[in-house]
C-alpha positions as a Markdown table, in Angstrom:
| # | Residue | x | y | z |
|---|---|---|---|---|
| 1 | Met | 134.2 | 4.6 | -68.3 |
| 2 | Lys | 133.3 | 4.5 | -64.6 |
| 3 | Asp | 134.4 | 1.6 | -62.5 |
| 4 | Pro | 131.2 | 0.0 | -61.1 |
| 5 | Asn | 133.2 | -1.6 | -58.3 |
| 6 | Gly | 134.6 | 1.9 | -57.3 |
| 7 | Ser | 131.1 | 3.3 | -57.1 |
| 8 | Lys | 130.0 | 0.3 | -55.1 |
| 9 | Asp | 132.9 | 0.7 | -52.7 |
| 10 | Ile | 132.0 | 4.4 | -52.2 |
| 11 | Leu | 128.4 | 3.5 | -51.5 |
| 12 | Ile | 129.4 | 0.8 | -49.0 |
| 13 | Glu | 131.8 | 3.2 | -47.2 |
| 14 | Phe | 129.1 | 5.9 | -47.1 |
| 15 | Val | 126.6 | 3.4 | -45.5 |
| 16 | Leu | 129.1 | 2.1 | -43.0 |
| 17 | Arg | 130.1 | 5.6 | -41.9 |
| 18 | Gly | 126.5 | 6.6 | -41.6 |
| 19 | Gly | 125.7 | 3.5 | -39.7 |
| 20 | Ile | 128.6 | 4.1 | -37.3 |
| 21 | Tyr | 127.6 | 7.7 | -36.8 |
| 22 | Val | 124.0 | 6.6 | -36.0 |
| 23 | Ile | 125.1 | 4.0 | -33.5 |
| 24 | Ile | 127.5 | 6.4 | -31.7 |
| 25 | Tyr | 124.8 | 9.1 | -31.6 |
| 26 | Met | 122.3 | 6.6 | -30.1 |
| 27 | Ile | 124.8 | 5.5 | -27.5 |
| 28 | Gly | 125.6 | 9.1 | -26.6 |
| 29 | Asn | 121.9 | 10.0 | -26.4 |
| 30 | Met | 121.2 | 6.9 | -24.3 |
| 31 | Ile | 123.9 | 7.8 | -21.8 |
| 32 | Leu | 122.9 | 11.4 | -21.7 |
| 33 | Ser | 119.2 | 10.6 | -21.1 |
| 34 | Ala | 120.1 | 8.1 | -18.3 |
| 35 | Leu | 122.4 | 10.6 | -16.7 |
| 36 | Ile | 120.0 | 13.6 | -16.8 |
| 37 | Tyr | 116.9 | 11.8 | -15.8 |
| 38 | Gly | 118.8 | 9.7 | -13.3 |
| 39 | Met | 120.0 | 12.9 | -11.6 |
| 40 | Met | 116.5 | 14.3 | -11.6 |
| 41 | His | 115.2 | 11.1 | -10.1 |
| 42 | Val | 117.8 | 11.1 | -7.3 |
| 43 | Tyr | 117.2 | 14.7 | -6.7 |
| 44 | Asp | 113.5 | 14.1 | -6.1 |
| 45 | His | 114.0 | 11.0 | -3.9 |
| 46 | Arg | 117.2 | 11.7 | -1.9 |
| 47 | Thr | 117.0 | 13.7 | 1.3 |
| 48 | Glu | 120.3 | 15.4 | 0.6 |
| 49 | Arg | 119.4 | 16.0 | -3.1 |
| 50 | Leu | 122.6 | 16.0 | -5.1 |
| 51 | Met | 124.8 | 17.2 | -2.3 |
| 52 | Glu | 127.7 | 14.9 | -1.7 |
| 53 | Leu | 126.3 | 12.3 | -4.1 |
| 54 | Thr | 129.0 | 9.7 | -5.1 |
| 55 | Phe | 129.1 | 7.6 | -8.1 |
| 56 | Gly | 128.7 | 4.5 | -5.9 |
| 57 | Glu | 125.3 | 5.8 | -4.8 |
| 58 | Phe | 124.3 | 6.9 | -8.3 |
| 59 | Lys | 125.5 | 4.0 | -10.4 |
| 60 | Glu | 122.5 | 1.7 | -9.5 |
| 61 | Thr | 120.0 | 4.4 | -10.8 |
| 62 | Leu | 122.3 | 5.2 | -13.8 |
| 63 | Phe | 122.6 | 1.5 | -14.9 |
| 64 | Arg | 118.9 | 0.9 | -14.4 |
| 65 | Phe | 118.0 | 3.9 | -16.5 |
| 66 | Leu | 120.5 | 2.8 | -19.1 |
| 67 | Gly | 118.8 | -0.5 | -19.4 |
| 68 | Lys | 115.4 | 1.2 | -19.9 |
| 69 | Cys | 116.9 | 3.6 | -22.5 |
| 70 | Phe | 118.3 | 0.5 | -24.3 |
| 71 | Arg | 114.8 | -1.0 | -24.4 |
| 72 | Ile | 113.4 | 2.2 | -25.8 |
| 73 | Ile | 116.0 | 2.2 | -28.6 |
| 74 | Leu | 115.3 | -1.4 | -29.4 |
| 75 | Phe | 111.6 | -0.5 | -29.8 |
| 76 | Tyr | 112.3 | 2.4 | -32.1 |
| 77 | Gly | 114.7 | 0.3 | -34.0 |
| 78 | Ala | 112.2 | -2.4 | -34.5 |
| 79 | Met | 109.6 | 0.1 | -35.6 |
| 80 | Thr | 112.0 | 1.6 | -38.1 |
| 81 | Ile | 112.9 | -1.8 | -39.5 |
| 82 | Leu | 109.2 | -2.7 | -39.8 |
| 83 | Val | 108.3 | 0.6 | -41.6 |
| 84 | Gly | 111.3 | 0.3 | -43.9 |
| 85 | Gly | 110.7 | -3.3 | -44.7 |
| 86 | Leu | 107.1 | -2.6 | -45.6 |
| 87 | Ala | 108.3 | 0.3 | -47.8 |
| 88 | Gly | 110.7 | -2.0 | -49.6 |
| 89 | Met | 108.0 | -4.5 | -50.3 |
| 90 | Leu | 105.7 | -1.9 | -51.7 |
| 91 | Ala | 108.5 | -0.5 | -53.8 |
| 92 | Thr | 108.8 | -3.9 | -55.6 |
| 93 | Trp | 105.0 | -3.9 | -56.2 |
| 94 | Ser | 104.1 | -0.3 | -57.2 |
| 95 | Val | 105.7 | 3.1 | -57.1 |
| 96 | Trp | 102.4 | 4.8 | -56.5 |
| 97 | Ala | 101.6 | 2.5 | -53.6 |
| 98 | Leu | 105.0 | 3.4 | -52.1 |
| 99 | Val | 104.3 | 7.1 | -52.5 |
| 100 | Val | 100.9 | 6.8 | -50.8 |
| 101 | Tyr | 102.4 | 4.7 | -48.0 |
| 102 | Leu | 105.2 | 7.2 | -47.4 |
| 103 | Ile | 102.7 | 10.1 | -47.3 |
| 104 | Phe | 100.7 | 8.3 | -44.6 |
| 105 | Val | 103.9 | 7.4 | -42.7 |
| 106 | Leu | 105.0 | 11.0 | -42.8 |
| 107 | Ile | 101.6 | 12.3 | -41.6 |
| 108 | Gly | 101.4 | 9.6 | -38.9 |
| 109 | Ala | 104.9 | 10.4 | -37.7 |
| 110 | Leu | 104.1 | 14.1 | -37.4 |
| 111 | Ile | 101.0 | 13.1 | -35.3 |
| 112 | Ile | 102.6 | 10.6 | -32.9 |
| 113 | Met | 106.1 | 12.1 | -32.7 |
| 114 | Leu | 105.0 | 14.5 | -30.0 |
| 115 | Pro | 103.1 | 12.0 | -27.8 |
| 116 | Met | 106.1 | 9.6 | -28.1 |
| 117 | Ala | 108.3 | 12.3 | -26.6 |
| 118 | Leu | 106.7 | 11.5 | -23.3 |
| 119 | Leu | 107.7 | 7.9 | -23.5 |
| 120 | Thr | 111.3 | 8.3 | -22.3 |
| 121 | Pro | 110.7 | 10.3 | -19.1 |
| 122 | Met | 107.5 | 8.4 | -18.3 |
| 123 | Tyr | 109.2 | 5.0 | -18.7 |
| 124 | Leu | 112.3 | 6.0 | -16.7 |
| 125 | Phe | 110.6 | 7.7 | -13.8 |
| 126 | Glu | 107.8 | 5.1 | -13.3 |
| 127 | Glu | 108.1 | 1.5 | -12.5 |
| 128 | Gln | 105.5 | 0.3 | -15.1 |
| 129 | Pro | 105.8 | -2.3 | -17.9 |
| 130 | Phe | 107.0 | -0.9 | -21.2 |
| 131 | Phe | 103.9 | -1.4 | -23.3 |
| 132 | Glu | 101.6 | -0.2 | -20.6 |
| 133 | Thr | 103.8 | 3.0 | -20.4 |
| 134 | Leu | 103.7 | 3.2 | -24.2 |
| 135 | Gln | 99.9 | 3.3 | -24.2 |
| 136 | Arg | 99.7 | 5.9 | -21.4 |
| 137 | Ala | 102.4 | 8.1 | -23.1 |
| 138 | Phe | 100.3 | 8.0 | -26.4 |
| 139 | Arg | 97.1 | 8.7 | -24.6 |
| 140 | Tyr | 98.4 | 11.6 | -22.5 |
| 141 | Gly | 100.4 | 12.9 | -25.4 |
| 142 | Met | 97.4 | 13.1 | -27.7 |
| 143 | Ser | 95.4 | 14.9 | -25.0 |
| 144 | Phe | 98.1 | 17.5 | -24.6 |
| 145 | Trp | 99.4 | 17.6 | -28.1 |
| 146 | Ile | 99.4 | 21.4 | -28.6 |
| 147 | Glu | 100.9 | 21.9 | -25.2 |
| 148 | Ile | 103.7 | 19.5 | -25.9 |
| 149 | Phe | 104.3 | 21.1 | -29.2 |
| 150 | Gly | 104.7 | 24.5 | -27.5 |
| 151 | Val | 107.1 | 23.2 | -25.0 |
| 152 | Leu | 109.3 | 21.4 | -27.5 |
| 153 | Phe | 109.2 | 24.4 | -29.8 |
| 154 | Val | 110.4 | 26.8 | -27.1 |
| 155 | Phe | 113.1 | 24.5 | -25.7 |
| 156 | Gly | 114.1 | 23.5 | -29.2 |
| 157 | Leu | 114.6 | 27.1 | -30.1 |
| 158 | Ile | 116.7 | 27.6 | -27.0 |
| 159 | Gly | 118.7 | 24.5 | -27.8 |
| 160 | Gly | 119.1 | 25.6 | -31.4 |
| 161 | Ile | 120.6 | 28.9 | -30.4 |
| 162 | Ile | 123.0 | 27.2 | -28.1 |
| 163 | Asn | 123.9 | 24.7 | -30.8 |
| 164 | Thr | 124.4 | 27.5 | -33.4 |
| 165 | Val | 126.6 | 29.6 | -31.0 |
| 166 | Thr | 128.9 | 26.7 | -30.3 |
| 167 | Tyr | 128.9 | 25.4 | -34.0 |
| 168 | Leu | 129.7 | 28.8 | -35.7 |
| 169 | Pro | 133.4 | 29.1 | -34.6 |
| 170 | Trp | 134.3 | 25.7 | -36.0 |
| 171 | Tyr | 132.3 | 26.3 | -39.2 |
| 172 | Leu | 133.9 | 29.8 | -39.7 |
| 173 | Val | 137.5 | 28.4 | -39.2 |
| 174 | Val | 136.8 | 25.6 | -41.7 |
| 175 | Val | 135.3 | 28.0 | -44.3 |
| 176 | Val | 138.2 | 30.5 | -43.9 |
| 177 | Ser | 140.8 | 27.7 | -44.3 |
| 178 | Gln | 139.1 | 26.4 | -47.4 |
| 179 | Val | 139.2 | 29.9 | -48.9 |
| 180 | Phe | 142.9 | 30.1 | -48.2 |
| 181 | Ile | 143.4 | 26.6 | -49.8 |
| 182 | Leu | 141.5 | 27.6 | -52.9 |
| 183 | Thr | 143.3 | 30.9 | -53.4 |
| 184 | Ser | 146.7 | 29.7 | -52.2 |
| 185 | Pro | 147.0 | 26.0 | -52.8 |
| 186 | Asp | 150.6 | 26.0 | -51.6 |
| 187 | Ser | 149.8 | 27.8 | -48.3 |
| 188 | Gly | 149.6 | 24.5 | -46.4 |
| 189 | Ile | 147.3 | 25.9 | -43.9 |
| 190 | Asp | 145.3 | 22.7 | -43.6 |
| 191 | Gln | 148.6 | 20.9 | -42.6 |
| 192 | Ser | 149.4 | 23.5 | -39.9 |
| 193 | Leu | 149.6 | 22.3 | -36.4 |
| 194 | Trp | 147.8 | 25.4 | -35.0 |
| 195 | Tyr | 145.0 | 24.9 | -37.5 |
| 196 | Gln | 144.5 | 21.2 | -36.6 |
| 197 | Leu | 144.7 | 22.0 | -32.9 |
| 198 | Leu | 142.2 | 24.9 | -33.3 |
| 199 | Thr | 139.7 | 22.8 | -35.3 |
| 200 | Tyr | 140.1 | 20.0 | -32.7 |
| 201 | Val | 139.3 | 22.3 | -29.8 |
| 202 | Leu | 136.4 | 24.0 | -31.6 |
| 203 | Gly | 135.1 | 20.5 | -32.5 |
| 204 | Ile | 135.0 | 19.6 | -28.9 |
| 205 | Ile | 133.2 | 22.8 | -28.1 |
| 206 | Gln | 130.7 | 22.1 | -30.9 |
| 207 | Ser | 130.0 | 18.6 | -29.5 |
| 208 | Tyr | 129.6 | 20.0 | -26.0 |
| 209 | Gly | 127.1 | 22.6 | -27.3 |
| 210 | Ser | 125.2 | 19.8 | -29.1 |
| 211 | Tyr | 124.8 | 17.8 | -25.9 |
| 212 | Ile | 123.9 | 20.9 | -23.9 |
| 213 | Ala | 121.2 | 21.6 | -26.5 |
| 214 | Gln | 119.9 | 18.1 | -26.1 |
| 215 | Met | 119.9 | 18.4 | -22.3 |
| 216 | Val | 117.7 | 21.5 | -22.6 |
| 217 | Gly | 115.1 | 19.6 | -24.6 |
| 218 | Met | 115.3 | 16.6 | -22.2 |
| 219 | Val | 114.7 | 18.7 | -19.1 |
| 220 | Gly | 111.9 | 20.6 | -20.9 |
| 221 | Ile | 110.0 | 17.4 | -21.8 |
| 222 | Ala | 110.6 | 16.0 | -18.3 |
| 223 | Phe | 108.9 | 19.0 | -16.7 |
| 224 | Glu | 106.1 | 18.8 | -19.2 |
| 225 | Tyr | 105.6 | 15.1 | -18.2 |
| 226 | Phe | 105.4 | 16.1 | -14.5 |
| 227 | His | 102.9 | 18.8 | -15.4 |
| 228 | Ile | 100.7 | 16.4 | -17.4 |
| 229 | Arg | 100.9 | 13.7 | -14.8 |
| 230 | Glu | 99.8 | 16.2 | -12.1 |
| 231 | Lys | 96.8 | 17.2 | -14.2 |
| 232 | Arg | 95.8 | 13.7 | -15.1 |
| 233 | Glu | 96.6 | 11.8 | -12.0 |
| 234 | Gly | 97.0 | 14.4 | -9.3 |
| 235 | Val | 100.6 | 13.2 | -8.6 |
| 236 | Thr | 102.7 | 16.2 | -7.7 |
| 237 | Val | 106.4 | 16.5 | -7.8 |
| 238 | Glu | 108.0 | 18.4 | -4.9 |
| 239 | Thr | 108.5 | 22.0 | -5.7 |
| 240 | Glu | 112.2 | 21.9 | -4.9 |
| 241 | Ile | 112.9 | 20.0 | -8.1 |
| 242 | Ser | 112.2 | 23.3 | -9.9 |
| 243 | Asn | 115.6 | 24.4 | -8.6 |
| 244 | Phe | 117.4 | 21.4 | -10.3 |
| 245 | Ala | 118.6 | 23.6 | -13.2 |
| 246 | Asn | 120.4 | 25.9 | -10.7 |
| 247 | Leu | 122.6 | 23.2 | -9.3 |
């Protein structure tokens, strides 16, 4: 007979680990967004661009962008809680109502996900209130939905290739080690210092590749934002910013 308390403990541990992973991921994404967009902002507004830029000069922009990224995360978190709470209420009422609701949520998410991609660069680069920026991001995003989809698809493909290249070595090492463990349980390869060191180093490379892949997407959507703003408002960004990726 299975111990119900044991199953409960496993579930709690799974939820806690998943929650910690999500929190760490959001913090990393927030710092990365503030860093990348902050450097682009400084590059566009500073006479010397990024040459001889010190942390003392950059930290004001970085912390300001971190604060804005935190507000964006709070907004997405509130929306997630609202959608999840409503789903929970419907689940207690009717399964069919829940199914219909989830279908509409999925369709709505697919529609608004691309316009909402403009929210982060638009809110960080402009000095406008949050909800006013949210409305403009949605309005501009719906007008250029197909164009945004194309940009995200191309840059997502590039990022996926980078992520795969940096992920494969770690994955292959783990798979090979598991094969050795299954065929020779007494080999002790998983306890080897060299194996642990190799998986540690490859894990760092994998994480680095993951962040590089995210950076590619962030830069891509930022340039799409500049492009859309130029079309809609006639606001141009200096052409030198196109050389940002070469620095």
